[in-house]
Each structure stands twice: as structure tokens, then as C-alpha cells.
Tab-separated table of C-alpha atoms in Angstrom:
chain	number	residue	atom	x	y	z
G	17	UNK	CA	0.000	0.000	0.000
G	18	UNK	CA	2.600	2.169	1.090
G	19	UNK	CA	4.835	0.919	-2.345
G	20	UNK	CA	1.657	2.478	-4.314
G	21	UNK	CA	1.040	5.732	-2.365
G	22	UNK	CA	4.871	6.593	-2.845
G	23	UNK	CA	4.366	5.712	-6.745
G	24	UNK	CA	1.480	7.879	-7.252
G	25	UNK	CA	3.410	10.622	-5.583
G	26	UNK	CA	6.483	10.495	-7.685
G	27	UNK	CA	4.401	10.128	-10.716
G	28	UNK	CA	2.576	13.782	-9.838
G	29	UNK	CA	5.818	15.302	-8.807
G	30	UNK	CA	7.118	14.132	-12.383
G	31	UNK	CA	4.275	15.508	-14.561
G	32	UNK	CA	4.278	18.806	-12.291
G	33	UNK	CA	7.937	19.091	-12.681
G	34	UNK	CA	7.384	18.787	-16.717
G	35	UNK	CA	5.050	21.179	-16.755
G	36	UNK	CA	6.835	23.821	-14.988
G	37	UNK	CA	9.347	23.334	-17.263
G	38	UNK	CA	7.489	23.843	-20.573
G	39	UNK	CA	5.693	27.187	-18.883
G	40	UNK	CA	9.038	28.187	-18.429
G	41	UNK	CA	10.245	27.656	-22.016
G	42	UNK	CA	7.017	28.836	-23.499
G	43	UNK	CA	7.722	32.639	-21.253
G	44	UNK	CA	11.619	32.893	-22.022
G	45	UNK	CA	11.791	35.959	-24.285
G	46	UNK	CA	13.235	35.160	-28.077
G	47	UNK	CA	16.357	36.628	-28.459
G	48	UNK	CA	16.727	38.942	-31.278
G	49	UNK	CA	20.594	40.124	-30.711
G	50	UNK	CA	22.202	36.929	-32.570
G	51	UNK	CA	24.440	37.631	-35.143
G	52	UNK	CA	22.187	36.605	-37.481
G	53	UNK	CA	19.518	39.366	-37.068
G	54	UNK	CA	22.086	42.339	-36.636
G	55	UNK	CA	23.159	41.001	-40.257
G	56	UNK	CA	19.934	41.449	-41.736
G	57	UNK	CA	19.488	44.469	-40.147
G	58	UNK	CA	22.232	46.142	-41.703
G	59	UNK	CA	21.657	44.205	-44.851
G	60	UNK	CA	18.247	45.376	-44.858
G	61	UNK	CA	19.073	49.400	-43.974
G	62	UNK	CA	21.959	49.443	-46.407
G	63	UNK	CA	19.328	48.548	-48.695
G	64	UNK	CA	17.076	51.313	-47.765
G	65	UNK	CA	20.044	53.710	-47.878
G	66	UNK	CA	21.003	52.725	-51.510
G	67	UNK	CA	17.520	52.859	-52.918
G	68	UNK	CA	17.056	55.865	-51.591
G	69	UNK	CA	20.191	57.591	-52.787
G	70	UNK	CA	19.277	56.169	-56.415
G	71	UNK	CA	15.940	58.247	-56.715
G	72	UNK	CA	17.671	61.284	-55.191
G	73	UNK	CA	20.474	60.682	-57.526
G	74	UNK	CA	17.821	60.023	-60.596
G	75	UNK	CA	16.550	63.462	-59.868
G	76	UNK	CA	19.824	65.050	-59.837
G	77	UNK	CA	20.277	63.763	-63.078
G	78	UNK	CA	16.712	65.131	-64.295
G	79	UNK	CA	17.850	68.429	-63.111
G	80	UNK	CA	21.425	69.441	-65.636
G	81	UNK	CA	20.601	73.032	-65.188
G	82	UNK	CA	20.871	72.843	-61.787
G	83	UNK	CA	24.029	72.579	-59.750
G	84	UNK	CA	24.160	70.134	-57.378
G	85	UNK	CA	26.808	69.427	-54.219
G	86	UNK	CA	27.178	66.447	-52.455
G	87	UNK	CA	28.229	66.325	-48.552
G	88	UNK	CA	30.447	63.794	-46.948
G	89	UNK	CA	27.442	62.900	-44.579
G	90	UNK	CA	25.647	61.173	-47.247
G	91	UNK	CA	23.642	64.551	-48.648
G	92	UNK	CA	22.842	67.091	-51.167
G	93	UNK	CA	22.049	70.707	-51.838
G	94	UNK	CA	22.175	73.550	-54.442
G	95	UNK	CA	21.639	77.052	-53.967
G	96	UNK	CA	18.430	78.918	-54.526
G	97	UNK	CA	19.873	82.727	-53.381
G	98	UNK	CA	23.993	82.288	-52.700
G	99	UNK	CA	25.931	84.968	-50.798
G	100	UNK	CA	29.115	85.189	-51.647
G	101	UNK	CA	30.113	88.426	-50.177
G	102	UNK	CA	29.407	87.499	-46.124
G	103	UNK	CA	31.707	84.585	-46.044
G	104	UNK	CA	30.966	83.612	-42.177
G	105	UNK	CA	29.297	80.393	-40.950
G	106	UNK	CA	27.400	79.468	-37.882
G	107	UNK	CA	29.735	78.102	-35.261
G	108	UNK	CA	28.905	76.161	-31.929
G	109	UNK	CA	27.399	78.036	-29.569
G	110	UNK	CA	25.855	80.638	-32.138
G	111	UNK	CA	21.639	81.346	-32.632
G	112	UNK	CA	20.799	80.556	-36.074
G	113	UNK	CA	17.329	82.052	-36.989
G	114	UNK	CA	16.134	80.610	-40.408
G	115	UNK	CA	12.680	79.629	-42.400
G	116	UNK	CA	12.135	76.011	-43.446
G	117	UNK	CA	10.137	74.458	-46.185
G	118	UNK	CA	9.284	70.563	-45.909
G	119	UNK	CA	8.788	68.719	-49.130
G	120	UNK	CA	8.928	64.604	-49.352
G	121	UNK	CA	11.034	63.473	-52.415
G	122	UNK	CA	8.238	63.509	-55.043
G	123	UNK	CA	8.085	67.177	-54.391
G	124	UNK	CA	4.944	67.516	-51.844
G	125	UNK	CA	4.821	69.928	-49.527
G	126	UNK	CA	4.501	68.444	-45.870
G	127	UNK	CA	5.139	71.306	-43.911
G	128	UNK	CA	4.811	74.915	-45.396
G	129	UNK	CA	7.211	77.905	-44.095
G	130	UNK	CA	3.516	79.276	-42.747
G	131	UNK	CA	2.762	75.639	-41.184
G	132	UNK	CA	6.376	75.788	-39.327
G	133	UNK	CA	6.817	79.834	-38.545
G	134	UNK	CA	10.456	81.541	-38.035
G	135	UNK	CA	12.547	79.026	-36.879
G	136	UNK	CA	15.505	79.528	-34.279
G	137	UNK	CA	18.549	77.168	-33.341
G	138	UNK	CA	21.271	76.936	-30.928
G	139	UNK	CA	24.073	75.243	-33.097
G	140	UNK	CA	24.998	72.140	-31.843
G	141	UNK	CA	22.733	72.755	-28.821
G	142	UNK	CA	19.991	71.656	-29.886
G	143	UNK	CA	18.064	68.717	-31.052
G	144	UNK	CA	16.850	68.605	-34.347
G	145	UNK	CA	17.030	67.008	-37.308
G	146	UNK	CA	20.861	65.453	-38.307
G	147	UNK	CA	20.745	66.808	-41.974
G	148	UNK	CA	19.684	70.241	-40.730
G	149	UNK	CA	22.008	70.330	-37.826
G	150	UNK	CA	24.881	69.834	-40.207
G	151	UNK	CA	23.748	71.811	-43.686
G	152	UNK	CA	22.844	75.186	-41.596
G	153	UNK	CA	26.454	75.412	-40.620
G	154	UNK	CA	27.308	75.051	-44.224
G	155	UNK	CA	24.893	78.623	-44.802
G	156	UNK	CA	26.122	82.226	-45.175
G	157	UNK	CA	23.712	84.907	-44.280
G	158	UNK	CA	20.826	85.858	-46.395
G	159	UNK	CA	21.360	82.351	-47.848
G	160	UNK	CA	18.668	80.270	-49.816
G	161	UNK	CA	19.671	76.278	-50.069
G	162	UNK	CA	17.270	72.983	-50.829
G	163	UNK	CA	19.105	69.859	-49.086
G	164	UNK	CA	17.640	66.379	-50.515
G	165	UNK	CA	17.865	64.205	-47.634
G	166	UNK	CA	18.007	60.695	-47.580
G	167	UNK	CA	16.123	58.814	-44.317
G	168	UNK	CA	18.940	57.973	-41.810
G	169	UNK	CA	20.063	61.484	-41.544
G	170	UNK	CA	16.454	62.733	-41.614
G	171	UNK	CA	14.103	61.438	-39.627
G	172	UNK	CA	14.414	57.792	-40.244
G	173	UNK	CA	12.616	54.675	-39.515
G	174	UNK	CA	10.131	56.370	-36.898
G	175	UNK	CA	9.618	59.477	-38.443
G	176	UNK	CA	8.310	62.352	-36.933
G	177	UNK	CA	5.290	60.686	-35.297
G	178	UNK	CA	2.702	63.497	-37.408
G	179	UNK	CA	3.624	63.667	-41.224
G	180	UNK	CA	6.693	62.238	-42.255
G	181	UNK	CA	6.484	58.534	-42.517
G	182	UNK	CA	8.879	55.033	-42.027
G	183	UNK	CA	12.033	55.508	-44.043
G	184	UNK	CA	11.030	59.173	-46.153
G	185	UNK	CA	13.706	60.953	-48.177
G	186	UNK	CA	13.182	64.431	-47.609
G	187	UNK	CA	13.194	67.953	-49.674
G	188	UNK	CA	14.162	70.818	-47.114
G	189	UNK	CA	14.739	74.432	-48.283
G	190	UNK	CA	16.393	76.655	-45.342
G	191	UNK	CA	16.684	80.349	-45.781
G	192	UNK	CA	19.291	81.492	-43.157
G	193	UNK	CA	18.274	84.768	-42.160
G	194	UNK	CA	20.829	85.222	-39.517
G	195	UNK	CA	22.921	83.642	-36.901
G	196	UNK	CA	24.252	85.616	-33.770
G	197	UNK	CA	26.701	84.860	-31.076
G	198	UNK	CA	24.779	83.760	-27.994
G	199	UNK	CA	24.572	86.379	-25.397
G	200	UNK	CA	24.317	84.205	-22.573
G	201	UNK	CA	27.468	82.217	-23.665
G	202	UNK	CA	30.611	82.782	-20.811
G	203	UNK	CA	33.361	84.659	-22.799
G	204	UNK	CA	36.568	84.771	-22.399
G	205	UNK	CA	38.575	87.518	-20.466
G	206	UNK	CA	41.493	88.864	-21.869
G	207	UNK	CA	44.573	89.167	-19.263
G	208	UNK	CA	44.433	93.312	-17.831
G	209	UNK	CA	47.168	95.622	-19.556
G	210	UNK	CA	47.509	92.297	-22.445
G	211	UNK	CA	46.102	93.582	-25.631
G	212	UNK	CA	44.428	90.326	-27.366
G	213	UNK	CA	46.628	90.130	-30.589
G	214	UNK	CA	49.879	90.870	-28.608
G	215	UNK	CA	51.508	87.211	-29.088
G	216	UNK	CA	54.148	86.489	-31.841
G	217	UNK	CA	53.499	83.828	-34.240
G	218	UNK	CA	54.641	80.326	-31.957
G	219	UNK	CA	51.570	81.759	-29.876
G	220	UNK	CA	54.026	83.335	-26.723
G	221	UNK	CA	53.174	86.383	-25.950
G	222	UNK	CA	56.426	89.049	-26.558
G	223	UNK	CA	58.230	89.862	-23.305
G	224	UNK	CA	58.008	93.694	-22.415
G	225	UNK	CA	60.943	95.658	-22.582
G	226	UNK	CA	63.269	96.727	-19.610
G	227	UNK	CA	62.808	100.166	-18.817
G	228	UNK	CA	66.169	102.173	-18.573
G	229	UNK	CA	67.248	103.555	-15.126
G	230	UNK	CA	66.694	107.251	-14.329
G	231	UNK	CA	67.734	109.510	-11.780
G	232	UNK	CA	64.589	111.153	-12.225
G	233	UNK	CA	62.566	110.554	-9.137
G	234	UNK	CA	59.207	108.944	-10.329
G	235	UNK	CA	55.789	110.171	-9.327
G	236	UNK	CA	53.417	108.253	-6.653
G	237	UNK	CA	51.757	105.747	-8.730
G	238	UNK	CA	48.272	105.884	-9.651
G	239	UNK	CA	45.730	103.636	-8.525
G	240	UNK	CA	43.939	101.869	-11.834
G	241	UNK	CA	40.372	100.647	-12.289
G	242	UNK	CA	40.640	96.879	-11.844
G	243	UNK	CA	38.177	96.419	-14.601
G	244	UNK	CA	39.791	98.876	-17.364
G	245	UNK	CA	43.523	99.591	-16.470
């Protein structure tokens, strides 16, 4: 009797202990960081990436009046009003105030320069999107330029959650209307009684000269502003 109850016993504890092991295997996450799936993964957006720069390239092409320049980040732009007189660039740190027209790559407006309003930037302070960050610093003042960016440096595979869709090549024309020096940027002091330039070419700055002895009793010096000596 006792022979049977232990049997029965050993057989539950067996089929519970299966049981809990299949629960287990059917809740254990699939893992999707093999080396397998990064592959096609970067298979599959190197894809994306060439397609994409094919149509923007097939429009180039459509366009021989137009001249085109192509970026080392994987863009390109022409010139719609070019100022070649104001030579200066927005730097780090700088306020960039511009107008921006969205188009996707068929030529549709998505966002209208009325839709988005005056635009201002903090260069390299800010987050926005890649190919703007980059091309604005390319633009002189007064400047006019249409960038034709591809996804990945756009807004790529989520988009931008309202218009612009999965993977969209995108058609932005920037008119920089100025950029200014932040005023609430620290600056840099300059050393009192050092003019700024005073510093030979190896960067030292020149040592002043010995003044010559006198027998001329000097005055009783006078006391300077430590702001502006």
C-alpha cells in the first residue's frame, strides 16, 4: 500500500515538474541580438540607404541646369539665393534664426514655411534634425539652399510621429536669415594691460621691454580701475 502511495506521488511530482518546465520555455523571451539578425538588419538598412540615394540621384540627373553638391554625410544641396560676399558660418554656440520648407522626395509639400513659422537654433545645442544640424552650418547669411535628404540622416525609420512617414527621403529648403553669437554664452577675459593680438606667431606672448634707469625721481603711482587699467 505504502509501495503504491509513494508511486502515485512520484508520478505527480514528475508531470508537475514537466510542466513547470514547458511554462518556463514557453515565457523565455526570443532573443533577437544573434548575429544573425544584426546582419539582416544592416543588410536590410543598407538597402534602404542605396535605394534611396538612387531616386535622389535620378533626380539630380533630371535636373542638368541645376548645380548640385554632395556632402560627406551622405547629402545634397544647391543654392536657390547664394551669398558670396558674407563669407561667415554658424559656429557652436551661435543662434541661427532661419525659415524652413518641408517637401517629401516627389516634391509635396509636408510642412509649409507658414505651417512651421520663423525658426531659431542653438548650433549644436539643440536637437533637431541630423541633416539640418549639419547643412545650416554650411549657410552664409541671407542664404537660400534645398538639401535632398536621404532617411537615416532625416528622420528615419520612426519618423516624426505626425507627417513624415517610415524611411522618407526628404526635400528641405532653409533660408538662413541670420545667426548671432549667444549672449548668454561665458566669454573669455582677456589678461588686464595684455592687448588680445599681442603674441608672436609660436603663440608666446612678446616679453616687455626693460625700462632704462633714471635719476629722475618717479611720481606716486596711480591707482587703476581693476576692470579697465
Amino acid at each position: 500500500m505504502n509501495y503504491l502511495k509513494l508511486s502515485i506521488y512520484t508520478l505527480l511530482f514528475a508531470v508537475l515538474l514537466v510542466s513547470c518546465k514547458q511554462h518556463e520555455d514557453a515565457r523565455r523571451p526570443i532573443s533577437r541580438s544573434s548575429g544573425t539578425f544584426m546582419k539582416k538588419s544592416v543588410d536590410r538598412n543598407k538597402k534602404i540607404i542605396a535605394n534611396e540615394e538612387k531616386v535622389i540621384k535620378k533626380i539630380i540627373k533630371s535636373n542638368p541646369k541645376t548645380k548640385y553638391f554632395a556632402t560627406r554625410k551622405g547629402y545634397w544641396f544647391y543654392y536657390d539665393e547664394r551669398n558670396q560676399t558674407d563669407l561667415s558660418t554658424p559656429k557652436k554656440g551661435d543662434i541661427a534664426y532661419y525659415n524652413l520648407e518641408v517637401k517629401d522626395i516627389k516634391g509635396n509639400v509636408i510642412y509649409s514655411e507658414a505651417d512651421l513659422g520663423p525658426q531659431t537654433y542653438y548650433v549644436d545645442k539643440q536637437d533637431i534634425m541630423m541633416g539640418l544640424r549639419d547643412g545650416i552650418k554650411l549657410m552664409h547669411k541671407n542664404e537660400t539652399v534645398t538639401f535632398l535628404f536621404p532617411s537615416h540622416i532625416a528622420y528615419g525609420y520612426h519618423g516624426d510621429n505626425k507627417k513624415i512617414g517610415t524611411n522618407q527621403s526628404l526635400i528641405c529648403t532653409v533660408t538662413l536669415r541670420n545667426f548671432v553669437p549667444d549672449p548668454a554664452a561665458p566669454k573669455t577675459a582677456t589678461p588686464a594691460g595684455q592687448p588680445a593680438a599681442a603674441q608672436t606667431a609660436g603663440g608666446q606672448a612678446p616679453k616687455p621691454a626693460t625700462p632704462k634707469p633714471t635719476a629722475v625721481k618717479p611720481a606716486n603711482p596711480v591707482k587703476k580701475d581693476t576692470i579697465n587699467p
